[in-house]
Amino acid sequence: MTVNSTSRSAVALTRRELAGVALGGGAALAAAHLLATPATAQVRDGLAAIARSRGILFGSMTSEKSLDDSAFRQLLRAQCDITGPINAFKWHVMSRASPRQDFSVVDRFVSIARKSGFLVRGHTLLWDKPQMLPKWVMAGSLRDPAEWEQALRARIDQVCGRFAGQIAIWDVVNEALKFNGRPVNGPFAQALGERIFDIAFDAAHSNDPRATLIYNDYVMPEYPRMQDGILALLTGLRERGVPCQGLGIQGHVSRLASDSQYRQWRQFLAAVADLGLRIMITELDVTDTDLPAEASIRDVEGADLLGRFLEETLAERAVSAVMTWGLADRYEGLSYYRPRADGTKRRPTPFDTSLAPKPAYDALRQALADAPSR
Ligand code: XIL
């Protein structure tokens, strides 16, 4: 694949057409509607343009404060078709002592992003873990299942109602399973069981029928029992008619899996696709905790891990979108997680702190260019 033929085919597919391919169904209409407004629906010679030439939607989630940095914003626009806030939509961030939700940060983020021509992904409506829930929820005021259900519906009604037609993808439920495939069984699941999925997806869908709704989790090739758990969960959602249209694979890459694990991974992806679901990589980055200290060596090893994961995953044509968790190390958001023993800063994203491309950028470029067309 030459650079020339990449950019020629990129020109052939507009962002509007791509969003239709990548998101499908009602979301295609939503995407067309979104993209009709901004004047910036131009082809860019960045990662998004290469991805688009393969029918893949590419973008990056980013921290709220990164949008105030004009050099960074320019990079984001050059590389991405979709973005979204890393933390601002989380329930415990929007609401603390009372059920009232603070929309100031998300209003601003969504408005800037849409004016700049991005599709927007919302992350996340329900992350059922005590530390990811508002203090008032954890304070014990919700007494019976009806009250837990009402609290969840109110949260989602308010958020999805306010942004109806403006969010291309919603992560409706986040991380409900453990690595062993068993349910996390957080506070809402304790009160409502599996109905948390039915309630959350139903509330999101009825408030914003055009958004693509996904279940998002940490599943990776090295966690086969989690793959089984997710398949069982998604099969149940399909059987119950829950309006979930896709699986988000976070993609925090930390090590090489074995060849047999990658073979099983491809079967897992095919099985998810057979359920009629779309698959998206939603939080791609390198967890470089255990990689060598020397930055140049670490970046090359991290890029190799990333490249292999992408190659294996993008081989499945149902994988319709790739989003990184932060675009540049200037604004990476996960260094508190598994910090390095040598105390050096983590380097998880494709661009460095001066916004220069790293080997991970080349790996992404290559993997997107080599991906079979959708
Ligand atoms: C993380 C953010 O990166 C941090 O800034 C924040 O302190 C905690 O959450 N899985 C997810 C993300 O779905 O929401 C998490 O993001 C990373 C793991």
XYZ file of C-alpha atoms and ligand atoms in Angstrom:
392
model
C 0.000 0.000 0.000
C 1.626 3.250 -1.127
C 1.002 6.559 0.565
C -0.538 7.867 -2.648
C -3.138 5.174 -2.985
C -3.976 5.583 0.715
C -4.717 9.257 0.343
C -6.584 8.758 -2.949
C -8.972 6.262 -1.432
C -9.311 8.481 1.643
C -10.646 11.187 -0.597
C -13.239 8.781 -1.955
C -15.034 8.352 1.381
C -16.358 11.438 3.112
C -16.693 11.598 6.857
C -20.449 11.511 6.540
C -20.359 8.325 4.485
C -17.818 6.818 6.851
C -19.877 7.531 9.941
C -22.740 5.724 8.258
C -20.576 2.686 7.583
C -18.943 2.637 10.991
C -21.953 3.316 13.179
C -24.747 1.783 11.146
C -28.512 1.865 11.522
C -30.104 4.875 13.155
C -26.712 6.216 14.072
C -25.901 6.747 10.417
C -28.752 9.209 10.261
C -27.566 10.870 13.441
C -24.070 11.106 12.054
C -25.315 12.585 8.788
C -27.267 15.117 10.812
C -24.239 15.936 12.965
C -21.929 16.321 10.044
C -24.330 18.446 8.070
C -23.805 21.347 10.474
C -20.058 21.887 10.902
C -18.189 23.370 7.990
C -15.099 21.332 8.736
C -16.154 18.071 7.121
C -12.934 18.072 5.171
C -10.574 15.253 4.401
C -7.473 15.313 6.591
C -4.266 13.486 5.940
C -4.076 12.068 9.436
C -4.957 8.759 11.049
C -8.677 9.423 10.567
C -8.268 9.794 6.801
C -6.388 6.507 6.554
C -8.970 4.786 8.749
C -11.782 6.283 6.681
C -10.272 4.803 3.530
C -10.831 1.400 5.152
C -14.352 2.195 6.388
C -13.127 2.640 9.962
C -13.970 5.590 12.193
C -10.867 6.882 14.023
C -10.564 9.304 16.901
C -9.346 9.932 20.391
C -10.937 10.574 23.734
C -9.269 13.470 25.477
C -9.121 15.302 28.782
C -11.370 18.311 29.189
C -8.476 20.723 29.721
C -6.695 19.614 26.541
C -9.275 21.509 24.477
C -7.912 24.807 25.825
C -4.511 24.095 24.250
C -4.648 25.367 20.666
C -1.639 23.364 19.435
C -3.190 20.218 20.840
C -6.598 21.060 19.386
C -4.989 21.410 15.989
C -3.406 17.975 16.331
C -6.725 16.468 17.403
C -8.432 17.973 14.377
C -5.717 16.770 12.026
C -5.890 13.189 13.292
C -9.422 12.488 14.515
C -13.030 12.307 13.325
C -14.452 11.578 16.775
C -13.609 12.657 20.312
C -15.165 12.722 23.755
C -14.273 13.610 27.342
C -12.270 11.077 29.344
C -13.869 11.873 32.699
C -16.476 14.656 32.452
C -19.496 12.435 31.679
C -18.859 10.029 34.549
C -21.680 10.074 37.093
C -19.469 10.677 40.146
C -17.899 13.623 38.311
C -21.251 15.201 37.357
C -23.006 14.583 40.666
C -21.618 14.370 44.181
C -23.709 15.264 47.208
C -27.101 15.427 45.516
C -28.862 13.909 42.478
C -28.549 17.219 40.652
C -26.037 16.829 37.815
C -23.587 19.562 36.828
C -23.567 19.965 33.053
C -21.149 22.878 32.774
C -18.079 20.880 31.723
C -19.835 18.491 29.329
C -21.890 21.276 27.753
C -18.694 23.119 26.928
C -16.852 20.023 25.712
C -19.674 18.894 23.417
C -20.189 22.377 22.051
C -16.484 22.918 21.221
C -16.164 19.428 19.754
C -19.217 19.747 17.519
C -18.292 23.235 16.357
C -14.908 21.824 15.370
C -16.619 19.135 13.287
C -16.059 16.102 15.511
C -18.485 13.304 16.186
C -18.762 12.865 19.960
C -18.690 9.735 22.107
C -20.172 9.810 25.596
C -18.377 7.813 28.303
C -20.112 6.501 30.436
C -23.701 6.359 31.741
C -23.338 3.595 34.338
C -20.080 2.407 35.849
C -21.402 0.321 38.700
C -18.462 0.507 41.110
C -18.594 2.354 44.461
C -15.746 4.749 43.588
C -17.399 5.612 40.249
C -20.797 6.419 41.747
C -21.885 9.693 43.384
C -21.477 10.009 47.144
C -25.239 10.440 47.551
C -25.862 7.061 45.891
C -23.390 5.390 48.234
C -24.773 7.150 51.306
C -27.590 4.611 51.636
C -30.585 6.765 50.792
C -31.845 4.376 48.095
C -33.885 1.775 49.948
C -35.705 -0.605 47.625
C -35.182 -1.773 44.009
C -37.778 0.710 42.729
C -35.720 3.597 44.131
C -32.470 2.278 42.642
C -34.206 1.926 39.280
C -35.659 5.409 39.511
C -32.227 6.895 40.323
C -30.621 5.163 37.342
C -33.387 6.185 34.955
C -33.268 9.796 36.138
C -29.498 9.955 35.611
C -29.784 8.641 32.048
C -32.970 10.546 31.138
C -31.285 13.814 32.078
C -28.002 13.198 30.262
C -29.277 11.467 27.112
C -32.271 13.773 26.894
C -30.105 16.880 27.038
C -27.695 15.685 24.343
C -30.178 13.822 22.120
C -28.966 13.921 18.507
C -25.512 15.221 19.514
C -23.772 12.042 20.673
C -22.851 9.459 18.036
C -21.899 6.703 20.491
C -22.869 6.184 24.131
C -20.971 3.807 26.409
C -24.097 2.833 28.303
C -22.644 0.375 30.805
C -18.925 0.182 31.621
C -16.841 -2.660 33.104
C -19.549 -4.911 34.565
C -17.393 -8.050 34.475
C -14.204 -9.160 36.220
C -11.203 -10.693 34.450
C -12.546 -14.140 35.381
C -15.799 -13.382 33.548
C -17.920 -13.164 36.715
C -20.100 -10.082 37.331
C -18.528 -7.227 39.318
C -21.860 -7.033 41.148
C -21.694 -3.368 42.105
C -24.306 -1.496 44.150
C -26.860 -1.199 41.300
C -26.438 -4.859 40.309
C -26.924 -5.848 43.951
C -30.241 -4.012 43.978
C -31.435 -4.804 40.437
C -29.437 -7.777 39.126
C -29.027 -8.058 35.349
C -31.871 -5.586 34.913
C -29.273 -2.792 35.167
C -28.588 -3.473 31.471
C -32.251 -3.514 30.446
C -32.969 -0.301 32.359
C -29.859 1.601 31.269
C -30.012 0.704 27.558
C -33.768 1.246 27.444
C -33.459 4.705 29.045
C -30.628 5.699 26.686
C -32.448 4.412 23.608
C -35.767 6.044 24.411
C -34.093 9.422 25.015
C -31.757 9.265 22.013
C -32.866 6.615 19.496
C -30.253 7.748 16.957
C -27.176 7.149 19.119
C -25.211 3.906 18.792
C -25.326 2.250 22.217
C -22.475 0.023 23.354
C -21.320 -2.057 26.314
C -17.680 -1.181 27.124
C -15.170 -3.405 28.929
C -11.513 -4.219 29.595
C -11.527 -7.538 27.696
C -8.228 -8.472 25.976
C -6.726 -11.528 24.231
C -5.063 -12.552 27.495
C -8.394 -12.853 29.375
C -10.233 -15.819 27.780
C -12.668 -16.277 30.673
C -13.686 -12.646 30.404
C -14.370 -13.220 26.697
C -16.708 -16.099 27.632
C -18.457 -13.909 30.206
C -18.914 -11.074 27.719
C -20.271 -13.388 25.045
C -22.803 -14.790 27.514
C -23.743 -11.288 28.622
C -24.193 -9.995 25.054
C -26.141 -13.108 24.036
C -28.508 -12.472 26.943
C -28.969 -8.839 25.891
C -29.807 -9.952 22.346
C -32.294 -12.557 23.604
C -34.019 -10.019 25.843
C -34.203 -7.457 23.034
C -32.052 -4.944 24.948
C -31.120 -2.128 22.497
C -27.346 -2.642 22.691
C -25.729 -2.305 19.272
C -22.119 -2.939 20.017
C -19.181 -3.963 22.165
C -16.463 -1.518 23.176
C -13.083 -3.151 23.701
C -11.024 -0.741 25.764
C -7.628 -1.867 24.445
C -5.232 -0.921 27.243
C -2.371 -2.942 25.759
C 0.264 -4.132 28.211
C 1.782 -7.336 26.868
C 1.982 -9.759 23.992
C -0.551 -12.580 24.139
C 0.301 -16.086 22.884
C -0.517 -17.208 19.326
C -3.257 -19.489 20.621
C -4.709 -16.602 22.637
C -4.837 -14.465 19.479
C -6.535 -17.353 17.606
C -9.137 -17.543 20.364
C -9.461 -13.732 20.302
C -10.373 -13.798 16.621
C -13.013 -16.453 17.331
C -14.365 -14.281 20.125
C -14.592 -11.258 17.819
C -16.312 -13.359 15.143
C -18.811 -14.644 17.709
C -19.627 -11.079 18.795
C -20.045 -10.127 15.127
C -22.347 -13.129 14.632
C -24.658 -11.653 17.240
C -25.130 -8.754 14.818
C -23.089 -6.374 16.970
C -20.520 -3.792 15.980
C -17.166 -3.808 17.738
C -15.135 -0.727 18.599
C -11.728 -0.245 20.187
C -12.539 2.493 22.664
C -9.572 3.267 24.955
C -6.482 2.262 23.021
C -3.158 2.996 24.732
C 0.012 1.306 25.966
C 0.264 0.357 29.618
C 4.076 0.668 29.611
C 4.540 -0.144 33.298
C 6.778 -3.149 32.672
C 8.600 -1.951 29.546
C 12.266 -0.730 29.586
C 13.048 2.659 31.150
C 14.885 4.161 28.148
C 12.160 6.110 26.314
C 13.231 5.278 22.769
C 13.367 1.532 23.501
C 10.147 1.649 25.481
C 8.300 3.433 22.678
C 9.402 0.881 20.075
C 8.410 -2.077 22.269
C 5.084 -0.428 23.100
C 4.418 0.235 19.415
C 5.080 -3.434 18.614
C 2.510 -4.506 21.216
C 0.013 -2.007 19.871
C 0.619 -3.043 16.257
C 0.079 -6.744 16.957
C -3.116 -6.081 18.936
C -4.467 -3.875 16.139
C -3.522 -6.316 13.394
C -5.313 -9.178 15.156
C -8.349 -7.085 16.041
C -8.814 -5.148 12.785
C -8.742 -8.431 10.851
C -12.378 -8.727 12.007
C -14.499 -6.567 9.698
C -17.134 -5.959 12.371
C -14.564 -3.730 14.119
C -15.812 -0.381 12.864
C -14.087 2.224 15.044
C -10.769 2.817 16.806
C -10.410 5.440 19.538
C -7.338 6.091 21.653
C -7.390 7.054 25.345
C -5.635 10.363 24.986
C -3.809 11.394 21.825
C -0.595 12.866 23.262
C 1.415 12.183 26.419
C 0.980 15.874 27.254
C -2.563 14.978 28.348
C -2.448 11.271 29.120
C -4.884 10.362 31.829
C -3.858 7.014 33.183
C -0.392 7.368 34.726
C -1.750 6.765 38.220
C -2.716 3.284 37.035
C 0.084 0.743 37.474
C 2.806 3.425 37.903
C 6.333 2.441 36.909
C 8.645 1.140 39.640
C 11.477 3.422 38.405
C 9.297 6.501 38.907
C 9.576 7.640 35.273
C 6.475 9.045 33.612
C 4.330 6.696 31.587
C 4.233 7.194 27.796
C 0.899 5.644 26.783
C -0.232 7.593 23.682
C 0.823 7.975 19.997
C 2.247 11.539 20.362
C 4.753 12.772 22.933
C 4.561 15.742 25.305
C 5.820 18.080 22.569
C 3.099 16.661 20.252
C 5.610 14.871 18.006
C 4.601 11.448 16.653
C 6.045 8.380 18.413
C 6.556 4.844 17.071
C 2.995 4.062 18.255
C 1.756 6.580 15.685
C 3.548 4.677 12.908
C 2.151 1.398 14.223
C -1.378 2.823 14.156
C -0.902 4.245 10.673
C 0.366 0.938 9.370
C -2.321 -1.154 11.067
C -5.107 1.095 9.770
C -3.654 1.125 6.241
C -3.316 -2.674 6.281
C -6.800 -3.335 7.689
C -9.188 -5.092 5.337
C -11.811 -2.695 3.968
C -15.217 -2.645 5.626
C -9.772 6.665 33.968
C -9.181 8.021 33.602
O -8.193 7.862 32.601
C -8.594 8.703 34.812
O -8.193 10.024 34.486
C -9.590 8.701 35.961
O -8.941 9.143 37.121
C -10.183 7.338 36.210
O -10.691 6.786 35.001
N -11.426 2.221 32.087
C -12.339 3.207 31.788
C -11.961 4.616 31.932
O -13.451 2.912 31.286
O -13.035 5.442 32.289
C -10.823 4.792 32.921
O -10.428 6.146 32.862
C -9.681 3.876 32.585
C -10.117 2.434 32.619
